[in-house]
Amino acid sequence: MQPWPGQAYPLGASYDGAGTNFAVFSNVATKVELCLFDEEGAETRVRLHEVDGFVWHGYLPGIAPGQRYGYRVHGPYEPENGLRCNSSKLLLDPYAKAIDGDLEWHEALFGYRFDDHAEFNDLDSAPYVPKSVVINPFFDWADDRAPRTPYHRSVIYEAHVRGMTINHPDIPMALRGTYAGLAHPVMIDYLTRLGVTAVELMPVHQFIPEHSLVERGLTNYWGYNTIGYFAPHDAYAAQTTQGNQVQEFKAMVRSLHQAGIEVILDVVYNHTAEGNHLGPTLGLRGIDNTAYYRLVEDDQQYYMDYTGTGNSLNARDPHTLQLIMDSLRYWVTEMHVDGFRFDLASTLAREFYDVDRLSAFFDIVQQDPIISQTKLIAEPWDVGPGGYQVGNFPPLWTEWNGKYRDTVRDFWRGEPATLGEFASRITGSSDLYQDDGRRPFASINFVTAHDGFTLTDLVSYNERHNEDNGEDNNDGHSDNRSWNCGVEGPTDDEAVNSLRQRQLRNFIATLAVSQGVPMLSHGDEVGRTQNGNNNAYCQNNEISWVDWKRAQEHSDLYAFTSSVMELRHAHPVFRRRRFFRGRPIRRGDELRDIAWFTPSGREMTDEDWESGFGRCIIAFLNGEGLSDRDERGEWVTDDSFLLCFNAHDGEIEVTVPDGGYGEEWAVVVDTATGEVHSRTDNGVLGIGQQHTRPEEARTVLGGARLTVADRSLVVLQRTR
C-alpha cells in the first residue's frame, strides 16, 4: 500500500469522504510507519515518506471511519540524552479523535527489560495497547447554540459522567454511566430544577489506570491520567464502534445546550499517563520525548515532576503548545464545549522553575480568538515550589478559590479569628482579584469538590478513612478543616444528625449568597457520602457513585438547595458584577452599598474586626446600590437584604439595624428550620418543601430583636 503525499496539516487522521490524511510530528524520528489494523488485529505497515517541518504525512484513499491505527517511530534510543524512540512500541496518535480498546499491562509496554533496566526492550507492544481510530467528522448540530451564560449568572455543577447516572433507576440500563445517560431528560430536568447553568465534567479525555492500581484490583476512576487529548473517553459511551463515542458526546452537548446548560471540561494538560522514566511508552514518549516532556536539565533520563504523577508536559516547546491549543480549539469548534477547568494550572505557567503568570501559554490563550472567548477556570496550584497561586492568574481567567473553601469551612466549624477573612470571601475576595481589574466572578466559590470530603462527610468525619484505597490510610489530605458534630461517622443520635443537616444547609446557603460563582459538587445536594474517604480517585464503585436511593431520603436537602439557588438567580444583589465599595454608589444616596453590624445592631469597628472571639456578624446588602447597568443602560436595582451569620454554639438575640436601613424585613431563609421564601423574576414559585411567597414569611421590624439559632444563617429581605 503506497500512500499519496497528503498534507502536513492538520495533524492527526482527517477523513474527507474519500480517504484519510495522516500527519504526525516528530523532530527526532528517522523513519515513521503508519500501522493499520483490521478487525482480527492483523497489522499492515505503511511508511510515511513525506516530511515537512518535522511533520510526517501521507494520504490513503479508501481509508474510512472506524479504521484502527497507530504509529511506529524509528530513531535514537538514548535515555541519558532524553531520546526514547523504540519502533517495537505501537504508539497512539497524539491527535487521535477516538481511541478504542483497553490497555493490558505487559512488559512489552516498556522501553526497558524488567530484569535489567539498562537493556533495550524490543518486545512488540501492539497486542497490549489501545488503538487510535479514524472518525466520521460529520454531525447534525441542528440549531445548536452556545448558552453563553455570563459568569455572574452562572451556577456550576461539578460532575462525573459515570458516577452521576450509573445507579439511577429512571435511566435505561444501557445508558447508565454514559454521555447519553447524562443527557437523558431525567438528568436534564434534575439539573434544571436545581438551578444549574453549567456542568463541569471531570476528565473525559481518554485515560488509563495506573499499573499500581490495577495490581491492587483498583482503577483510576477520576480520570486524571490522560493518553488522548482529542478523544472522548470510550468507556463513557453506550456504543464505541467506529468511534461512535464522538457522536454520542456531541449529542450530549447538544441536549444540554437545548436546556440552557453549558458544558465545561476538566482538562489535564500538565502531565500524561506515561509517568516517570520507568513508565510505559504509549505515545508522546516514543514520538518525541524531549519536545513533549520537561526533563531534568543535567540528567535527561529523568522527568521534572510538578504534578506528583511522574512527568510534566513541556509547555515551553512550540509543538507541545500547539498540541494543547489545537486540542482546546477542537473541543470548542468541533465538540461545542463552552469552557475548561485546567487541572494543576500552575504547571502550565512554568517557563523555567518558577510560576510565571506571563508564560507563553497564557500569552497564546489571551490572543486566541476562539479559546479566549470561552470560560477559563484555573486550579491555581501544583505540587512544585511556589505552586500555590490563588489570585495570581491573568485577568482573562477565573480561579477555584481555595481560600474561600478553607475560610468558610473554618467559620462554620467555629474556628476563632475568622470574621474578617470570612467577610472578604463571601463578598468576592477583592483582596485577591480587584487589583488586576478582575471582577467578583473571578472567584469560583466552592466548599467541596471531587478532591476531598463530600459535603456530608465534611460534617460527619474529623479524620479521613481511606483504608479501601490500599495505602494504609496515608493518601489524601490531612488538613480537611472538617467537624463531625460530636460523633465520628454515622450515628443514631438525633441531635447530632439534626446539627449535621443544619451545617449542610449553612454551607449551601453561604454559597448561594456569596459574591462570585458558586460551584456544587455532584451529589452534595442529596447527601452523597464516601464513608469518610477523602481521596476516592481509585474507587469505581458505590463509594464514589451517587446513591439515588439515598437521594430520595434527602429530597428535603435537594429542595432547599434548589430554593436558595432560585433566590440567587432572582436577585442581582447576590451576584454583583462589581465589587462592593463601602460607600454610596450615586450622589445623594444615604446608604452605602454594604454595611457590617455586630449582633447588637451597631456598625462594626476595627476593634470588632480584630477580636478573635467573634463568631456572629450581620451584613447589609444594598439592592439599590448595585453599581451596574442593564442591556439598555439603565441602573439595575434590587431588594435589599440582611445576612445574619451565627457560628456560635448557642442562639443569639440580634438587633435588626434601623436608622434608614429598613422599616420591615421578611425572613426568607433560615437554615435552622430549612425554610425558604422567595419567587423568581417571573413570579413562579420554586419547588422547596417550605418555599412560599415572601409575604407569607415571618416579618421583623427594624430595631427589633430576632433570635438566630446556634450555627445558623438567617437571610432577611426588606419589605418596606
XYZ file of C-alpha atoms in Angstrom:
720
model
C 0.000 0.000 0.000
C 1.581 3.233 -1.166
C 0.277 6.488 0.321
C -0.225 9.657 -1.642
C 1.832 12.610 -0.365
C -1.056 14.160 1.525
C -0.748 17.251 3.697
C 1.252 18.178 6.787
C -1.766 19.963 8.251
C -3.966 19.289 10.077
C -2.195 16.866 12.356
C -3.941 13.604 13.157
C -6.204 11.492 10.948
C -8.563 13.560 8.774
C -11.295 11.817 6.770
C -12.627 13.784 3.771
C -15.256 11.388 2.418
C -12.907 9.586 0.010
C -9.918 8.740 2.154
C -7.895 9.799 5.162
C -4.869 12.052 5.588
C -2.439 11.081 8.340
C 0.078 13.519 9.871
C 2.276 13.224 12.963
C 5.055 15.440 14.321
C 8.466 14.129 15.351
C 11.688 16.102 15.415
C 13.843 13.080 16.253
C 12.425 10.322 14.014
C 14.488 8.765 11.252
C 11.508 6.799 9.881
C 7.781 6.705 10.684
C 5.423 3.837 9.899
C 1.631 4.107 9.918
C 0.186 0.832 11.211
C -3.337 -0.182 10.139
C -5.260 -2.925 11.958
C -8.155 -4.985 10.623
C -10.996 -6.462 12.685
C -8.905 -9.545 13.530
C -5.995 -7.416 14.699
C -3.733 -8.104 11.719
C -1.296 -5.246 11.140
C -0.355 -3.557 7.858
C 2.558 -1.107 7.939
C 2.712 1.877 5.604
C 5.839 4.003 5.541
C 5.293 7.774 5.510
C 7.894 9.245 3.169
C 6.780 12.875 3.147
C 8.225 15.183 5.832
C 7.553 18.917 6.091
C 8.605 20.891 9.145
C 9.196 17.630 11.047
C 5.630 16.506 10.267
C 5.455 13.067 8.668
C 2.371 12.669 6.485
C 0.547 10.708 3.814
C -2.936 10.235 2.319
C -4.596 6.843 1.889
C -7.629 6.646 -0.446
C -10.416 4.393 0.784
C -9.493 4.525 4.459
C -12.814 5.238 6.185
C -14.157 5.960 9.679
C -13.696 3.050 12.050
C -10.172 2.255 10.818
C -7.910 1.435 13.770
C -4.313 2.574 13.546
C -1.114 3.565 15.364
C 2.470 4.618 14.641
C 5.910 3.103 14.939
C 8.661 5.707 15.216
C 12.241 4.752 14.388
C 15.039 6.826 15.844
C 17.662 7.032 18.595
C 17.163 5.347 21.938
C 19.449 7.264 24.315
C 17.634 7.742 27.626
C 20.576 9.621 29.138
C 20.042 12.249 26.423
C 16.261 12.189 26.701
C 15.774 10.180 23.488
C 13.420 7.178 23.775
C 12.449 6.089 20.240
C 11.599 2.392 20.006
C 9.948 1.040 16.870
C 8.775 -2.095 18.664
C 6.242 0.034 20.539
C 2.953 0.844 18.848
C 2.200 4.489 19.622
C -1.078 6.342 19.926
C -1.612 9.297 17.621
C -1.378 12.424 19.852
C -4.192 13.883 17.713
C -6.409 10.769 17.671
C -10.096 11.813 17.742
C -11.103 8.433 19.156
C -9.276 5.604 20.916
C -10.515 2.034 21.139
C -9.556 -0.873 23.351
C -8.177 -1.431 26.812
C -4.579 -1.332 27.930
C -3.193 -4.671 29.069
C -0.235 -4.191 31.393
C 2.651 -6.240 29.987
C 6.419 -5.958 29.884
C 6.180 -5.138 26.170
C 4.802 -1.676 27.027
C 8.126 -0.579 28.466
C 11.292 0.544 26.719
C 13.497 -1.478 29.067
C 13.630 -5.060 30.306
C 12.215 -5.695 33.776
C 15.228 -7.777 34.802
C 17.698 -5.126 33.592
C 16.545 -1.520 33.219
C 19.609 -0.723 31.123
C 18.713 -3.328 28.477
C 16.715 -2.262 25.423
C 13.272 -3.912 25.203
C 12.268 -4.954 21.676
C 9.069 -6.826 22.601
C 6.167 -5.784 20.357
C 3.553 -3.817 22.338
C 0.816 -3.830 19.659
C -1.242 -6.687 21.171
C -1.463 -4.902 24.513
C -2.281 -1.282 23.711
C -5.436 0.577 22.591
C -5.592 1.782 19.018
C -6.319 5.183 17.518
C -9.479 5.332 15.399
C -10.381 7.322 12.278
C -13.690 9.087 12.962
C -16.553 10.468 10.930
C -16.296 14.234 11.490
C -19.812 14.963 10.230
C -22.635 15.573 12.720
C -26.031 17.258 12.548
C -25.841 20.003 15.167
C -29.261 21.268 14.056
C -29.772 24.706 15.600
C -27.298 24.224 18.456
C -26.253 27.478 20.079
C -23.904 28.035 22.991
C -25.851 29.358 26.017
C -23.066 31.866 26.789
C -24.325 32.369 30.335
C -22.463 35.298 31.911
C -20.254 34.338 34.819
C -22.288 36.356 37.313
C -25.411 34.392 36.376
C -23.670 31.009 36.471
C -24.110 28.120 38.884
C -21.557 25.375 38.187
C -22.129 21.707 38.984
C -19.026 19.515 39.073
C -19.974 16.026 37.938
C -18.543 12.644 36.992
C -20.091 11.200 33.822
C -20.208 7.643 35.144
C -20.867 8.347 38.811
C -23.855 10.603 38.164
C -26.066 8.064 36.417
C -24.661 4.557 36.917
C -27.201 3.867 39.694
C -30.107 5.996 38.502
C -33.296 3.862 38.446
C -35.125 6.083 35.928
C -32.440 5.916 33.235
C -32.380 2.885 30.897
C -29.778 0.369 31.970
C -27.890 0.591 28.671
C -27.423 4.347 29.098
C -26.353 4.472 32.728
C -22.856 5.820 33.290
C -22.610 7.235 29.754
C -22.725 10.527 27.897
C -26.217 9.568 26.746
C -27.214 8.917 30.351
C -26.109 12.367 31.435
C -28.120 13.850 28.559
C -31.242 11.859 29.451
C -34.321 14.050 30.114
C -34.425 12.807 33.722
C -30.969 14.220 34.410
C -31.536 17.425 32.480
C -34.735 18.057 34.442
C -32.868 17.339 37.682
C -30.115 19.837 36.867
C -32.513 22.477 35.603
C -34.678 22.362 38.733
C -31.531 22.625 40.824
C -30.691 25.926 39.143
C -27.550 24.654 37.416
C -26.337 26.645 34.396
C -23.151 24.656 33.650
C -21.878 21.146 34.253
C -18.136 20.878 34.840
C -17.284 17.332 33.811
C -14.389 15.552 35.441
C -11.885 14.347 32.810
C -13.435 12.938 29.646
C -10.211 12.875 27.620
C -9.193 9.260 27.045
C -7.353 7.968 30.112
C -5.990 4.733 31.566
C -5.474 3.365 35.097
C -2.019 3.252 36.654
C -0.270 -0.119 36.864
C -0.026 0.134 40.650
C -3.811 0.488 40.926
C -4.506 -2.435 38.618
C -2.236 -4.615 40.744
C -4.379 -3.738 43.785
C -7.614 -4.522 41.947
C -8.489 -0.817 41.652
C -8.665 1.670 38.790
C -8.295 5.350 38.029
C -11.917 6.445 38.465
C -11.444 10.205 38.385
C -9.585 10.148 35.062
C -6.623 12.451 35.701
C -4.308 10.182 33.690
C -4.698 11.226 30.067
C -3.459 9.409 26.960
C -5.546 11.256 24.344
C -6.264 14.993 24.348
C -8.735 14.883 21.436
C -10.598 11.645 22.188
C -13.681 11.405 24.438
C -13.197 8.527 26.882
C -14.654 5.451 25.219
C -15.823 3.764 28.449
C -18.349 6.591 28.921
C -20.100 5.803 25.640
C -23.013 3.427 25.199
C -21.567 2.477 21.784
C -17.939 2.759 20.676
C -17.937 1.005 17.305
C -16.339 3.113 14.572
C -15.607 5.910 17.017
C -19.280 6.484 17.908
C -18.227 7.900 21.278
C -17.597 11.145 19.404
C -21.157 11.256 18.056
C -22.578 10.418 21.474
C -20.565 13.132 23.175
C -21.746 15.698 20.633
C -25.357 14.608 21.138
C -24.940 15.087 24.898
C -23.651 18.629 24.413
C -26.483 19.425 22.030
C -29.106 18.213 24.524
C -27.597 20.126 27.431
C -27.395 23.280 25.327
C -31.066 22.949 24.436
C -31.772 23.096 28.181
C -29.565 26.174 28.573
C -26.798 24.235 30.343
C -23.177 24.844 29.383
C -20.531 22.100 29.268
C -17.153 22.777 30.877
C -14.393 20.165 30.688
C -11.865 19.432 33.418
C -8.671 19.075 31.366
C -5.257 17.689 32.307
C -2.621 19.350 30.134
C 0.003 19.184 32.859
C 1.034 15.518 32.585
C 0.216 12.255 30.802
C -0.260 8.626 31.755
C 3.257 7.697 30.600
C 4.600 8.576 34.058
C 8.259 8.881 35.029
C 11.388 7.318 33.499
C 10.129 3.862 34.474
C 6.723 4.342 32.871
C 5.353 2.745 29.692
C 5.917 4.007 26.156
C 2.442 4.675 24.780
C 2.627 7.804 22.651
C 4.433 11.102 23.246
C 7.444 9.445 24.883
C 8.190 7.338 21.825
C 7.339 10.053 19.297
C 9.473 12.914 20.617
C 10.297 12.696 24.313
C 12.418 15.849 24.506
C 9.787 18.031 22.834
C 6.762 16.872 24.783
C 8.136 16.495 28.335
C 10.058 18.639 30.818
C 13.318 16.812 31.546
C 15.873 17.358 34.271
C 18.431 19.548 32.532
C 21.605 17.959 33.877
C 20.306 14.369 33.639
C 17.734 13.995 30.904
C 16.815 10.413 31.628
C 14.634 11.852 34.421
C 11.483 13.985 34.256
C 10.566 17.199 36.020
C 7.510 16.454 38.131
C 5.359 19.401 39.224
C 2.245 17.265 39.451
C 3.166 14.330 41.668
C 2.395 11.952 38.794
C 5.854 11.375 37.326
C 6.100 13.855 34.464
C 5.129 17.349 33.332
C 4.297 18.435 29.798
C 6.828 20.815 28.277
C 4.641 23.855 27.571
C 7.796 25.768 26.605
C 8.107 23.775 23.369
C 6.143 25.233 20.421
C 4.931 21.821 19.289
C 3.612 20.977 22.752
C 1.934 24.372 22.907
C 0.420 23.620 19.513
C -0.872 20.268 20.783
C -2.560 21.939 23.763
C -4.050 24.801 21.760
C -5.196 22.557 18.907
C -6.887 20.311 21.453
C -8.667 23.237 23.131
C -9.842 24.665 19.827
C -11.047 21.239 18.672
C -13.248 20.797 21.744
C -14.772 24.233 21.187
C -15.205 24.271 17.412
C -15.966 20.585 16.757
C -17.389 19.371 20.076
C -19.097 22.683 21.032
C -17.973 22.756 24.670
C -18.206 26.069 26.481
C -15.110 26.213 28.652
C -12.356 24.453 30.530
C -11.175 23.925 34.078
C -7.398 23.428 33.997
C -6.118 20.827 36.449
C -2.983 21.975 38.319
C -2.872 25.041 36.088
C 0.251 26.470 37.732
C 2.227 23.766 35.909
C 1.323 25.354 32.566
C 2.686 28.689 33.779
C 6.182 27.411 34.474
C 8.639 28.881 31.971
C 11.580 27.621 33.999
C 11.278 26.607 37.644
C 9.127 29.450 38.921
C 5.496 30.067 38.134
C 5.323 32.912 35.626
C 1.859 34.330 35.099
C 3.013 35.774 31.754
C 4.255 32.476 30.364
C 3.897 31.643 26.695
C 0.800 29.532 27.304
C -1.172 32.399 28.830
C 0.032 34.805 26.146
C -1.229 32.463 23.438
C -4.579 31.910 25.143
C -5.021 35.666 25.569
C -4.763 36.367 21.847
C -6.601 33.300 20.589
C -9.951 34.434 19.126
C -11.672 31.134 19.994
C -10.251 29.993 23.329
C -10.212 33.477 24.856
C -13.996 33.664 24.461
C -14.717 30.532 26.494
C -14.893 30.084 30.241
C -11.341 29.543 31.528
C -11.082 28.246 35.081
C -7.752 27.556 36.767
C -6.986 25.192 39.579
C -4.346 27.689 40.707
C -1.780 25.398 42.264
C 0.543 22.461 41.642
C 2.918 20.478 43.877
C 6.088 22.270 42.786
C 7.834 25.109 44.670
C 5.801 28.311 44.658
C 2.914 26.469 43.055
C 0.085 27.923 45.192
C -1.035 30.843 43.024
C -4.581 31.690 44.141
C -5.276 35.231 42.972
C -2.297 35.446 40.615
C -3.701 34.309 37.277
C -4.156 36.740 34.355
C -7.334 38.852 34.105
C -8.963 36.613 31.477
C -9.067 33.737 33.966
C -11.276 32.721 36.858
C -9.973 30.508 39.655
C -11.066 27.798 42.019
C -10.823 29.868 45.202
C -9.186 27.540 47.706
C -9.108 30.347 50.268
C -12.888 30.633 50.072
C -13.203 26.899 50.742
C -10.867 26.950 53.731
C -12.298 30.099 55.313
C -15.947 29.088 55.001
C -15.155 25.676 56.462
C -13.295 27.282 59.369
C -16.070 29.782 60.073
C -18.866 27.223 60.271
C -16.880 24.820 62.422
C -16.360 27.669 64.899
C -12.684 28.471 64.456
C -11.728 31.786 66.132
C -10.425 34.892 64.348
C -12.165 34.175 61.058
C -14.638 37.083 60.822
C -12.504 39.431 58.730
C -11.430 36.887 56.153
C -14.904 35.334 56.066
C -16.348 38.750 55.212
C -13.810 39.132 52.407
C -14.503 35.689 50.953
C -18.304 35.984 50.830
C -18.065 39.403 49.159
C -15.966 38.212 46.230
C -12.384 38.162 47.592
C -11.476 41.650 46.415
C -8.096 41.265 48.119
C -7.268 38.564 45.557
C -8.894 39.800 42.366
C -9.571 43.536 42.376
C -6.064 44.937 41.886
C -5.629 43.434 38.396
C -9.015 44.566 37.134
C -10.910 41.352 37.618
C -14.492 41.158 38.890
C -16.072 39.224 41.786
C -16.879 36.367 39.414
C -13.144 35.668 39.074
C -13.721 33.690 42.270
C -15.197 30.229 41.709
C -16.571 29.622 45.187
C -16.725 26.069 46.463
C -16.805 24.269 49.790
C -16.268 20.768 48.430
C -15.088 19.260 45.151
C -14.152 15.822 43.842
C -10.851 16.030 45.737
C -11.608 15.724 49.458
C -14.652 15.039 51.589
C -18.158 15.231 50.211
C -20.311 17.812 51.983
C -21.996 15.156 54.114
C -18.624 13.696 55.090
C -17.322 17.191 55.880
C -19.839 17.415 58.724
C -19.558 13.728 59.719
C -15.827 12.985 59.998
C -12.840 14.604 61.666
C -10.377 12.206 60.063
C -10.029 10.635 56.633
C -10.952 6.959 56.268
C -9.227 5.831 53.083
C -8.482 2.227 54.016
C -10.229 0.936 50.869
C -7.568 2.643 48.742
C -4.957 0.133 49.900
C -2.399 2.721 51.024
C -2.739 2.251 54.802
C -4.823 5.425 55.032
C -1.760 7.535 54.193
C -3.168 9.039 50.998
C -5.440 12.056 50.708
C -5.486 15.376 52.549
C -4.912 15.540 56.282
C -5.913 19.230 56.518
C -9.648 18.774 55.945
C -10.959 21.531 58.245
C -13.936 19.298 58.907
C -16.032 18.773 62.038
C -18.027 15.636 62.794
C -20.514 17.461 65.051
C -19.548 15.283 68.000
C -19.524 11.725 66.627
C -17.208 10.184 64.020
C -19.227 8.741 61.151
C -22.846 7.573 61.027
C -24.861 7.785 64.240
C -28.383 7.314 65.582
C -28.037 10.407 67.774
C -30.879 12.657 66.601
C -29.261 15.818 67.959
C -26.035 15.153 66.048
C -27.884 14.315 62.827
C -30.015 17.434 63.159
C -26.908 19.583 63.603
C -25.275 17.944 60.593
C -28.286 18.747 58.412
C -28.164 22.344 59.610
C -24.477 22.558 58.751
C -25.185 21.219 55.271
C -27.757 23.964 54.789
C -25.312 26.546 56.173
C -22.685 25.675 53.578
C -25.145 25.576 50.684
C -26.867 28.824 51.666
C -23.500 30.558 52.143
C -22.551 29.565 48.601
C -25.857 30.921 47.308
C -25.479 34.383 48.884
C -21.728 34.820 48.279
C -20.433 37.101 45.548
C -18.612 35.137 42.870
C -19.637 31.941 41.067
C -20.994 29.090 43.211
C -19.885 25.554 42.414
C -21.625 22.471 43.792
C -20.021 19.049 43.864
C -22.274 16.351 42.415
C -24.492 14.649 44.958
C -23.835 17.102 47.791
C -27.397 18.350 47.379
C -28.721 14.861 48.168
C -26.343 13.864 50.966
C -23.812 11.839 48.947
C -21.259 10.148 51.194
C -17.975 8.343 50.548
C -17.949 6.942 54.102
C -15.119 9.259 55.083
C -12.906 8.534 52.065
C -11.436 11.890 51.025
C -9.407 10.568 48.090
C -11.741 8.267 46.165
C -9.824 8.609 42.895
C -9.484 4.822 42.594
C -12.997 3.796 43.653
C -15.188 2.992 40.658
C -17.958 1.627 42.860
C -20.662 2.605 45.348
C -18.131 4.621 47.366
C -17.996 7.238 44.598
C -21.264 6.829 42.719
C -24.324 8.919 43.518
C -26.713 6.765 45.555
C -30.136 7.678 44.178
C -31.963 5.752 46.901
C -30.201 7.966 49.421
C -31.134 10.930 47.239
C -34.807 10.160 47.784
C -34.209 10.110 51.538
C -32.575 13.539 51.321
C -35.072 15.161 48.979
C -35.575 17.953 51.516
C -31.912 18.968 51.109
C -32.337 18.966 47.323
C -35.414 21.162 47.711
C -33.526 23.550 49.988
C -30.599 23.753 47.565
C -32.907 24.377 44.625
C -34.740 27.088 46.549
C -31.699 29.065 47.678
C -30.205 28.866 44.193
C -33.500 30.166 42.851
C -33.253 33.021 45.348
C -29.790 33.776 43.998
C -30.985 33.717 40.390
C -33.871 36.050 41.245
C -31.789 38.726 42.980
C -28.819 40.502 41.344
C -27.636 41.712 44.747
C -26.198 38.219 45.378
C -24.376 38.094 42.029
C -22.940 41.554 41.532
C -20.728 42.266 38.549
C -18.584 44.719 40.531
C -17.017 44.700 43.957
C -18.576 46.492 46.902
C -17.005 49.880 47.579
C -18.315 50.542 51.087
C -19.884 53.866 50.109
C -22.983 55.203 48.311
C -22.831 54.478 44.618
C -24.542 57.675 43.474
C -24.589 61.245 44.740
C -27.480 61.834 47.082
C -27.794 58.234 48.245
C -27.858 57.840 52.008
C -26.943 54.184 52.326
C -23.693 52.518 51.350
C -23.681 49.504 49.060
C -22.655 47.286 52.002
C -22.523 47.683 55.776
C -21.467 45.356 58.593
C -23.067 45.117 62.031
C -22.448 43.402 65.331
C -25.248 41.309 66.869
C -26.272 44.404 68.856
C -27.109 46.244 65.645
C -24.264 48.761 65.678
C -21.770 49.043 62.879
C -18.567 47.055 63.146
C -15.435 48.883 64.304
C -11.794 47.995 63.737
C -11.717 46.566 67.242
C -14.683 44.331 66.454
C -12.976 43.017 63.316
C -9.758 42.290 65.170
C -11.365 40.434 68.078
C -10.528 36.773 67.917
C -13.693 35.527 69.557
C -16.482 36.961 67.386
C -18.480 34.326 65.522
C -21.627 36.265 64.653
C -21.935 39.026 62.083
C -24.654 40.831 60.103
C -24.170 42.090 56.542
C -26.453 44.649 54.876
C -26.561 44.334 51.080
C -28.000 47.411 49.414
C -30.052 46.366 46.403
C -30.292 49.945 45.191
C -26.529 50.317 45.004
C -25.509 47.597 42.561
C -23.218 49.916 40.573
C -24.408 48.215 37.401
C -26.468 48.897 34.301
C -28.603 46.527 32.246
C -28.507 45.947 28.487
C -30.433 49.198 27.923
C -28.031 51.228 30.047
C -30.464 51.670 32.942
C -29.365 51.238 36.537
C -30.042 47.774 37.932
C -31.789 47.782 41.304
C -32.940 45.026 43.606
C -34.381 44.469 47.046
C -32.025 44.891 49.983
C -31.078 42.014 52.277
C -29.608 41.331 55.698
C -27.409 38.252 56.162
C -27.183 37.120 59.785
C -24.396 34.558 60.285
C -24.144 32.814 63.659
C -21.367 30.235 64.011
C -21.662 30.187 67.840
C -22.747 27.025 69.626
C -25.647 28.947 71.193
C -28.512 31.041 69.889
C -28.025 34.810 69.732
C -30.512 37.652 70.006
C -29.563 40.051 67.226
C -30.901 43.558 66.755
C -32.129 44.277 63.251
C -30.484 47.534 62.120
C -32.785 50.537 61.762
C -31.998 54.195 61.121
C -32.895 54.106 57.444
C -31.787 50.582 56.594
C -35.340 49.280 56.594
C -38.618 49.525 58.470
C -39.728 45.930 57.965
C -37.990 42.734 56.970
C -39.144 39.229 55.967
C -37.218 36.104 56.939
C -36.694 34.441 53.558
C -34.058 31.851 54.547
C -33.484 30.177 57.907
C -31.029 27.288 57.862
C -32.129 26.213 61.354
C -35.564 25.254 60.027
C -34.794 24.815 56.341
C -37.433 27.330 55.306
C -37.029 29.372 52.133
C -39.447 32.048 50.934
C -38.846 33.626 47.550
C -40.008 33.799 43.977
C -38.306 34.058 40.621
C -38.406 37.092 38.372
C -41.475 35.776 36.548
C -43.381 35.109 39.758
C -43.286 31.323 39.513
C -42.770 29.658 42.863
C -39.926 27.248 43.448
C -40.118 23.611 44.490
C -38.828 23.895 48.069
C -40.989 21.986 50.551
C -41.316 25.112 52.681
C -40.985 27.501 49.773
C -43.630 30.250 49.816
C -44.079 33.839 48.738
C -42.124 36.491 50.682
C -45.343 37.999 52.030
C -46.065 34.710 53.805
C -42.738 34.743 55.671
C -42.124 35.874 59.241
C -41.637 39.623 59.466
C -39.356 41.640 61.749
C -39.381 45.386 62.280
C -36.246 47.489 62.049
C -34.749 47.929 65.512
C -36.473 44.778 66.812
C -34.714 41.723 68.141
C -34.504 38.448 66.252
C -33.377 35.092 67.596
C -30.795 33.424 65.361
C -30.363 29.790 66.303
C -26.980 28.320 67.086
C -24.891 27.597 63.996
C -27.355 29.000 61.503
C -27.805 31.611 58.797
C -30.856 33.836 58.536
C -31.481 35.910 55.410
C -33.929 38.819 55.660
C -35.438 40.660 52.693
C -36.536 44.275 53.094
C -40.268 44.667 52.524
C -40.524 48.410 53.336
